[in-house]
Amino acid sequence: MELVKPLIELYRRMSCELPGDVESALAAARREEAAGSLAREALDTIVENSRLARENHRPLCQDTGLPVFYVLRPPAVREADIRDAIRAAAREATRIGYLRPNAVDSVTGKNTGDNTGENFPIVHFHESDHSPSPLGGEGRVRGELVIDAMLKGGGCENVGMRYKLPDDSLAAARDLEGVRRCVLDAIHRAQGKACPPYIVGVAIGGARDGTAALAKRQLMRRLDDRSGVPALAELEARLVSEVNDLGIGPAGFGGRSTVLAVKIAAEHRPPASFFVEVSFACWAMRRARLVVTEIGASHE
């Protein structure tokens, strides 16, 4: 199963082309802003930047981010082989110029120069057997290898927040109203620091590492995807409306388009803990999917 070449193309698509749903949402947000406003001008620039990046095969942003992979693999395919291919493709994508060298040793401060290092890229594995993707969608065919990935920018990673409920400073109790208050606070704190319009992933649960991973995974959902839990779907829609009333707007210039979507998931927790994790993606929500079967590879 040849993986390196299709993975290089996956890196290119992520770095240079916005997903169709994100591009459409940005165009719709642009139409909502007043002509001649700073918000409209910011979105004009974003939309034009996206067009030029796609047509010229150039990165959408100078920060090409941290590669994060979610791999649904058939039992016959070894995790080590997939990880090796992801790293080899990262090296080549960096050499070509699709990726900026972003892997810095936290101890020495030295950049490896090829986007590989300790837990860089990040790869999460799940084993498939006629099972649904952990990111949602229809069940996959036996033998398919499904690789979902994103390039997570450093600026939007920096503004992410974690809350422990109850939180007296927010008058936030251990309920969905408390979760709502946490999300509004996180976005208000972020302001325009991480290139809005944002896509926001939220996780509710009882383990710090679990909620961090789950919140980030919500950023992989399509913008038109609604939670299967009615109470969470209602909260997602309510938060989009309320956040866009805050007036932060594109690039922090004011306006209606602070977020394109809010995606929320919850997992079980022990009685002692109630964490809320809020993860941000900037307007350049760079995600893509690679599906590999016995007959070849396709990008979605």
Short mmCIF file of C-alpha atoms in Angstrom, two decimals, residues 26-292:
data_model
loop_
_atom_site.label_atom_id
_atom_site.label_comp_id
_atom_site.label_asym_id
_atom_site.label_seq_id
_atom_site.Cartn_x
_atom_site.Cartn_y
_atom_site.Cartn_z
CA LEU A 26 -16.44 32.74 4.59
CA ALA A 27 -18.10 33.99 1.41
CA ALA A 28 -21.47 34.04 3.18
CA ALA A 29 -19.95 35.91 6.15
CA ARG A 30 -18.50 38.48 3.76
CA ARG A 31 -21.96 39.18 2.36
CA GLU A 32 -23.27 39.80 5.87
CA GLU A 33 -20.79 42.58 6.64
CA ALA A 34 -21.48 46.17 5.65
CA ALA A 35 -19.86 47.40 2.45
CA GLY A 36 -16.86 49.61 3.21
CA SER A 37 -16.51 48.33 6.78
CA LEU A 38 -13.23 47.01 8.17
CA ALA A 39 -14.94 43.65 8.67
CA ARG A 40 -15.90 43.50 4.99
CA GLU A 41 -12.38 44.50 3.94
CA ALA A 42 -10.86 41.81 6.17
CA LEU A 43 -13.08 39.15 4.63
CA ASP A 44 -12.36 40.50 1.13
CA THR A 45 -8.68 39.89 1.85
CA ILE A 46 -9.31 36.44 3.32
CA VAL A 47 -11.42 35.32 0.35
CA GLU A 48 -8.88 36.66 -2.15
CA ASN A 49 -6.00 35.08 -0.22
CA SER A 50 -7.80 31.73 -0.34
CA ARG A 51 -8.31 32.00 -4.11
CA LEU A 52 -4.67 32.84 -4.78
CA ALA A 53 -3.40 30.07 -2.50
CA ARG A 54 -5.58 27.49 -4.23
CA GLU A 55 -4.71 28.60 -7.77
CA ASN A 56 -0.97 28.97 -7.15
CA HIS A 57 -0.50 25.97 -4.81
CA ARG A 58 0.89 28.20 -2.10
CA PRO A 59 0.24 27.96 1.66
CA LEU A 60 -2.81 29.83 2.92
CA CYS A 61 -0.80 31.18 5.85
CA GLN A 62 2.86 31.65 6.73
CA ASP A 63 2.23 29.43 9.80
CA THR A 64 1.47 26.06 8.25
CA GLY A 65 0.70 24.71 11.69
CA LEU A 66 1.04 21.47 13.61
CA PRO A 67 -0.07 18.41 11.60
CA VAL A 68 -2.67 16.37 13.49
CA PHE A 69 -3.86 13.03 12.07
CA TYR A 70 -6.84 10.81 12.90
CA VAL A 71 -6.32 7.42 11.31
CA LEU A 72 -8.97 4.72 10.91
CA ARG A 73 -6.96 1.67 9.87
CA PRO A 74 -7.87 -1.88 8.88
CA PRO A 75 -6.38 -4.58 11.15
CA ALA A 76 -3.95 -5.70 8.46
CA VAL A 77 -2.18 -2.33 8.25
CA ARG A 78 0.49 -1.63 10.86
CA GLU A 79 0.42 1.59 12.82
CA ALA A 80 4.21 1.91 12.53
CA ASP A 81 4.03 1.81 8.72
CA ILE A 82 1.40 4.56 8.63
CA ARG A 83 3.32 6.72 11.08
CA ASP A 84 6.53 6.30 9.07
CA ALA A 85 4.70 7.32 5.87
CA ILE A 86 3.19 10.40 7.53
CA ARG A 87 6.62 11.50 8.70
CA ALA A 88 8.27 10.80 5.33
CA ALA A 89 5.55 12.79 3.57
CA ALA A 90 6.03 15.67 6.05
CA ARG A 91 9.72 15.82 5.19
CA GLU A 92 9.04 15.94 1.47
CA ALA A 93 6.16 18.43 1.79
CA THR A 94 8.51 20.67 3.76
CA ARG A 95 11.24 20.37 1.14
CA ILE A 96 8.81 21.28 -1.64
CA GLY A 97 7.48 24.27 0.30
CA TYR A 98 3.95 23.16 1.18
CA LEU A 99 4.91 23.29 4.87
CA ARG A 100 7.07 25.72 6.84
CA PRO A 101 9.59 24.00 9.15
CA ASN A 102 7.63 24.12 12.42
CA ALA A 103 9.03 21.36 14.66
CA VAL A 104 11.10 22.96 17.43
CA ASP A 105 12.82 20.98 20.20
CA SER A 106 11.28 22.24 23.45
CA VAL A 107 14.55 21.75 25.37
CA THR A 108 17.20 23.05 22.97
CA GLY A 109 15.07 25.42 20.86
CA LYS A 110 16.50 23.86 17.69
CA ASN A 111 14.24 23.47 14.67
CA THR A 112 14.53 20.03 13.05
CA GLY A 113 13.94 21.67 9.66
CA ASP A 114 11.64 18.95 8.32
CA ASN A 115 8.46 19.04 10.44
CA THR A 116 9.28 15.84 12.32
CA GLY A 117 10.19 15.39 15.96
CA GLU A 118 8.97 13.92 19.22
CA ASN A 119 5.19 13.48 18.76
CA PHE A 120 5.36 15.73 15.69
CA PRO A 121 3.20 15.19 13.64
CA ILE A 122 0.56 14.01 16.13
CA VAL A 123 -1.16 10.77 15.06
CA HIS A 124 -4.26 9.21 16.68
CA PHE A 125 -5.14 5.64 15.64
CA HIS A 126 -8.41 3.72 15.63
CA GLU A 127 -8.94 0.23 14.22
CA SER A 128 -11.75 -0.26 11.72
CA ASP A 129 -14.03 -3.23 11.12
CA HIS A 130 -17.15 -2.02 9.31
CA SER A 131 -17.15 0.69 11.97
CA PRO A 132 -18.02 4.38 11.69
CA SER A 133 -15.23 6.91 11.57
CA PRO A 134 -14.45 8.33 15.02
CA LEU A 135 -15.03 11.72 13.38
CA GLY A 136 -18.56 10.84 12.33
CA GLY A 137 -20.11 10.04 8.98
CA GLU A 138 -21.13 6.77 7.44
CA GLY A 139 -19.55 3.43 8.21
CA ARG A 140 -16.49 2.54 6.17
CA VAL A 141 -15.91 -0.50 3.99
CA ARG A 142 -13.70 -3.25 5.38
CA GLY A 143 -10.12 -2.79 4.24
CA GLU A 144 -10.31 0.98 3.78
CA LEU A 145 -7.68 3.16 5.37
CA VAL A 146 -9.18 6.56 6.22
CA ILE A 147 -6.84 9.39 7.20
CA ASP A 148 -8.35 12.65 8.40
CA ALA A 149 -5.90 15.44 9.13
CA MET A 150 -5.60 19.13 9.92
CA LEU A 151 -2.88 21.73 10.15
CA LYS A 152 -3.44 23.44 13.52
CA GLY A 153 -2.07 26.97 13.63
CA GLY A 154 -0.05 28.11 16.62
CA GLY A 155 -1.96 31.33 17.22
CA CYS A 156 -5.34 29.63 17.57
CA GLU A 157 -3.75 26.90 19.69
CA ASN A 158 -2.46 29.55 22.10
CA VAL A 159 -5.88 31.04 22.87
CA GLY A 160 -7.50 27.74 23.82
CA MET A 161 -8.90 27.58 27.35
CA ARG A 162 -9.70 24.95 30.00
CA TYR A 163 -12.26 25.44 32.76
CA LYS A 164 -13.09 23.44 35.87
CA LEU A 165 -16.70 23.69 36.99
CA PRO A 166 -18.09 25.08 39.15
CA ASP A 167 -16.34 28.39 38.41
CA ASP A 168 -17.40 31.14 40.82
CA SER A 169 -15.79 33.88 38.72
CA LEU A 170 -18.23 33.12 35.90
CA ALA A 171 -21.14 32.05 38.11
CA ALA A 172 -20.86 28.83 36.10
CA ALA A 173 -22.37 25.68 37.62
CA ARG A 174 -21.96 22.07 36.52
CA ASP A 175 -24.53 22.19 33.74
CA LEU A 176 -24.89 23.28 30.12
CA GLU A 177 -25.50 26.87 31.19
CA GLY A 178 -22.12 26.72 32.91
CA VAL A 179 -20.59 25.35 29.71
CA ARG A 180 -22.16 28.21 27.75
CA ARG A 181 -20.60 30.75 30.10
CA CYS A 182 -17.18 29.15 29.69
CA VAL A 183 -17.35 29.27 25.89
CA LEU A 184 -18.46 32.89 25.84
CA ASP A 185 -15.66 33.80 28.24
CA ALA A 186 -13.02 31.97 26.16
CA ILE A 187 -14.06 33.74 22.96
CA HIS A 188 -14.28 37.11 24.68
CA ARG A 189 -10.73 36.60 25.99
CA ALA A 190 -9.48 35.55 22.56
CA GLN A 191 -10.88 38.68 20.85
CA GLY A 192 -9.07 39.00 17.50
CA LYS A 193 -5.76 37.48 18.64
CA ALA A 194 -6.03 34.29 16.59
CA CYS A 195 -7.50 35.40 13.25
CA PRO A 196 -11.29 35.15 13.43
CA PRO A 197 -13.79 34.19 12.11
CA TYR A 198 -13.17 31.19 14.36
CA ILE A 199 -14.36 27.63 14.37
CA VAL A 200 -14.64 26.55 18.00
CA GLY A 201 -14.48 23.00 19.36
CA VAL A 202 -15.78 22.34 22.86
CA ALA A 203 -15.52 19.21 25.00
CA ILE A 204 -17.22 18.41 28.30
CA GLY A 205 -15.82 15.64 30.46
CA GLY A 206 -13.86 14.46 33.44
CA ALA A 207 -10.27 13.96 32.31
CA ARG A 208 -7.92 16.76 31.28
CA ASP A 209 -6.23 14.81 28.51
CA GLY A 210 -9.53 13.41 27.26
CA THR A 211 -11.30 16.74 26.96
CA ALA A 212 -8.28 18.36 25.28
CA ALA A 213 -8.23 15.69 22.58
CA LEU A 214 -12.02 15.63 22.18
CA ALA A 215 -12.31 19.41 21.79
CA LYS A 216 -9.66 19.48 19.09
CA ARG A 217 -11.37 16.63 17.26
CA GLN A 218 -14.56 18.68 17.00
CA LEU A 219 -12.73 21.05 14.65
CA MET A 220 -12.73 18.25 12.06
CA ARG A 221 -16.52 18.25 11.78
CA ARG A 222 -18.11 19.84 8.71
CA LEU A 223 -19.61 23.22 9.47
CA ASP A 224 -23.12 21.99 8.61
CA ASP A 225 -22.81 19.00 10.94
CA ARG A 226 -25.09 19.13 13.99
CA SER A 227 -24.58 17.23 17.20
CA GLY A 228 -26.69 14.08 17.49
CA VAL A 229 -27.49 15.10 21.07
CA PRO A 230 -30.42 17.56 20.87
CA ALA A 231 -29.33 19.59 23.90
CA LEU A 232 -25.82 20.02 22.49
CA ALA A 233 -27.12 20.86 19.01
CA GLU A 234 -29.31 23.56 20.55
CA LEU A 235 -26.37 24.95 22.52
CA GLU A 236 -24.15 24.97 19.41
CA ALA A 237 -26.68 27.08 17.51
CA ARG A 238 -27.31 29.39 20.44
CA LEU A 239 -23.60 30.06 20.95
CA VAL A 240 -23.04 30.92 17.28
CA SER A 241 -25.77 33.54 17.52
CA GLU A 242 -24.60 34.93 20.87
CA VAL A 243 -20.92 35.02 19.96
CA ASN A 244 -21.63 36.86 16.73
CA ASP A 245 -23.47 39.47 18.80
CA LEU A 246 -20.24 40.22 20.73
CA GLY A 247 -19.00 42.47 17.91
CA ILE A 248 -15.44 41.09 17.77
CA GLY A 249 -15.69 40.35 14.05
CA PRO A 250 -13.17 39.32 11.38
CA ALA A 251 -9.58 39.92 12.51
CA GLY A 252 -11.03 41.68 15.58
CA PHE A 253 -12.19 44.65 13.48
CA GLY A 254 -15.80 44.47 14.64
CA GLY A 255 -18.80 43.10 12.78
CA ARG A 256 -21.07 40.07 12.77
CA SER A 257 -18.63 37.31 11.80
CA THR A 258 -16.74 36.26 14.91
CA VAL A 259 -17.39 32.52 14.53
CA LEU A 260 -18.40 30.32 11.64
CA ALA A 261 -19.37 27.39 13.88
CA VAL A 262 -19.29 26.03 17.42
CA LYS A 263 -19.04 22.23 17.78
CA ILE A 264 -19.64 20.54 21.13
CA ALA A 265 -19.14 16.97 22.37
CA ALA A 266 -19.42 15.37 25.79
CA GLU A 267 -18.01 12.26 27.42
CA HIS A 268 -18.71 10.60 30.74
CA ARG A 269 -16.93 11.92 33.81
CA PRO A 270 -16.37 10.85 37.42
CA PRO A 271 -18.52 12.68 39.98
CA ALA A 272 -15.54 14.67 41.26
CA SER A 273 -14.61 16.32 37.96
CA PHE A 274 -16.30 18.54 35.38
CA PHE A 275 -13.95 20.06 32.80
CA VAL A 276 -14.78 22.22 29.80
CA GLU A 277 -12.14 22.50 27.08
CA VAL A 278 -12.41 25.17 24.37
CA SER A 279 -10.25 24.75 21.26
CA PHE A 280 -9.99 27.31 18.46
CA ALA A 281 -9.33 27.14 14.75
CA CYS A 282 -8.69 30.34 12.81
CA TRP A 283 -10.47 31.15 9.55
CA ALA A 284 -7.89 28.98 7.76
CA MET A 285 -9.43 25.71 8.96
CA ARG A 286 -7.09 23.41 7.05
CA ARG A 287 -8.49 19.89 7.09
CA ALA A 288 -8.70 17.12 4.51
CA ARG A 289 -9.30 13.36 4.15
CA LEU A 290 -7.41 10.61 2.36
CA VAL A 291 -9.07 7.25 1.67
CA VAL A 292 -6.87 4.35 0.57
#
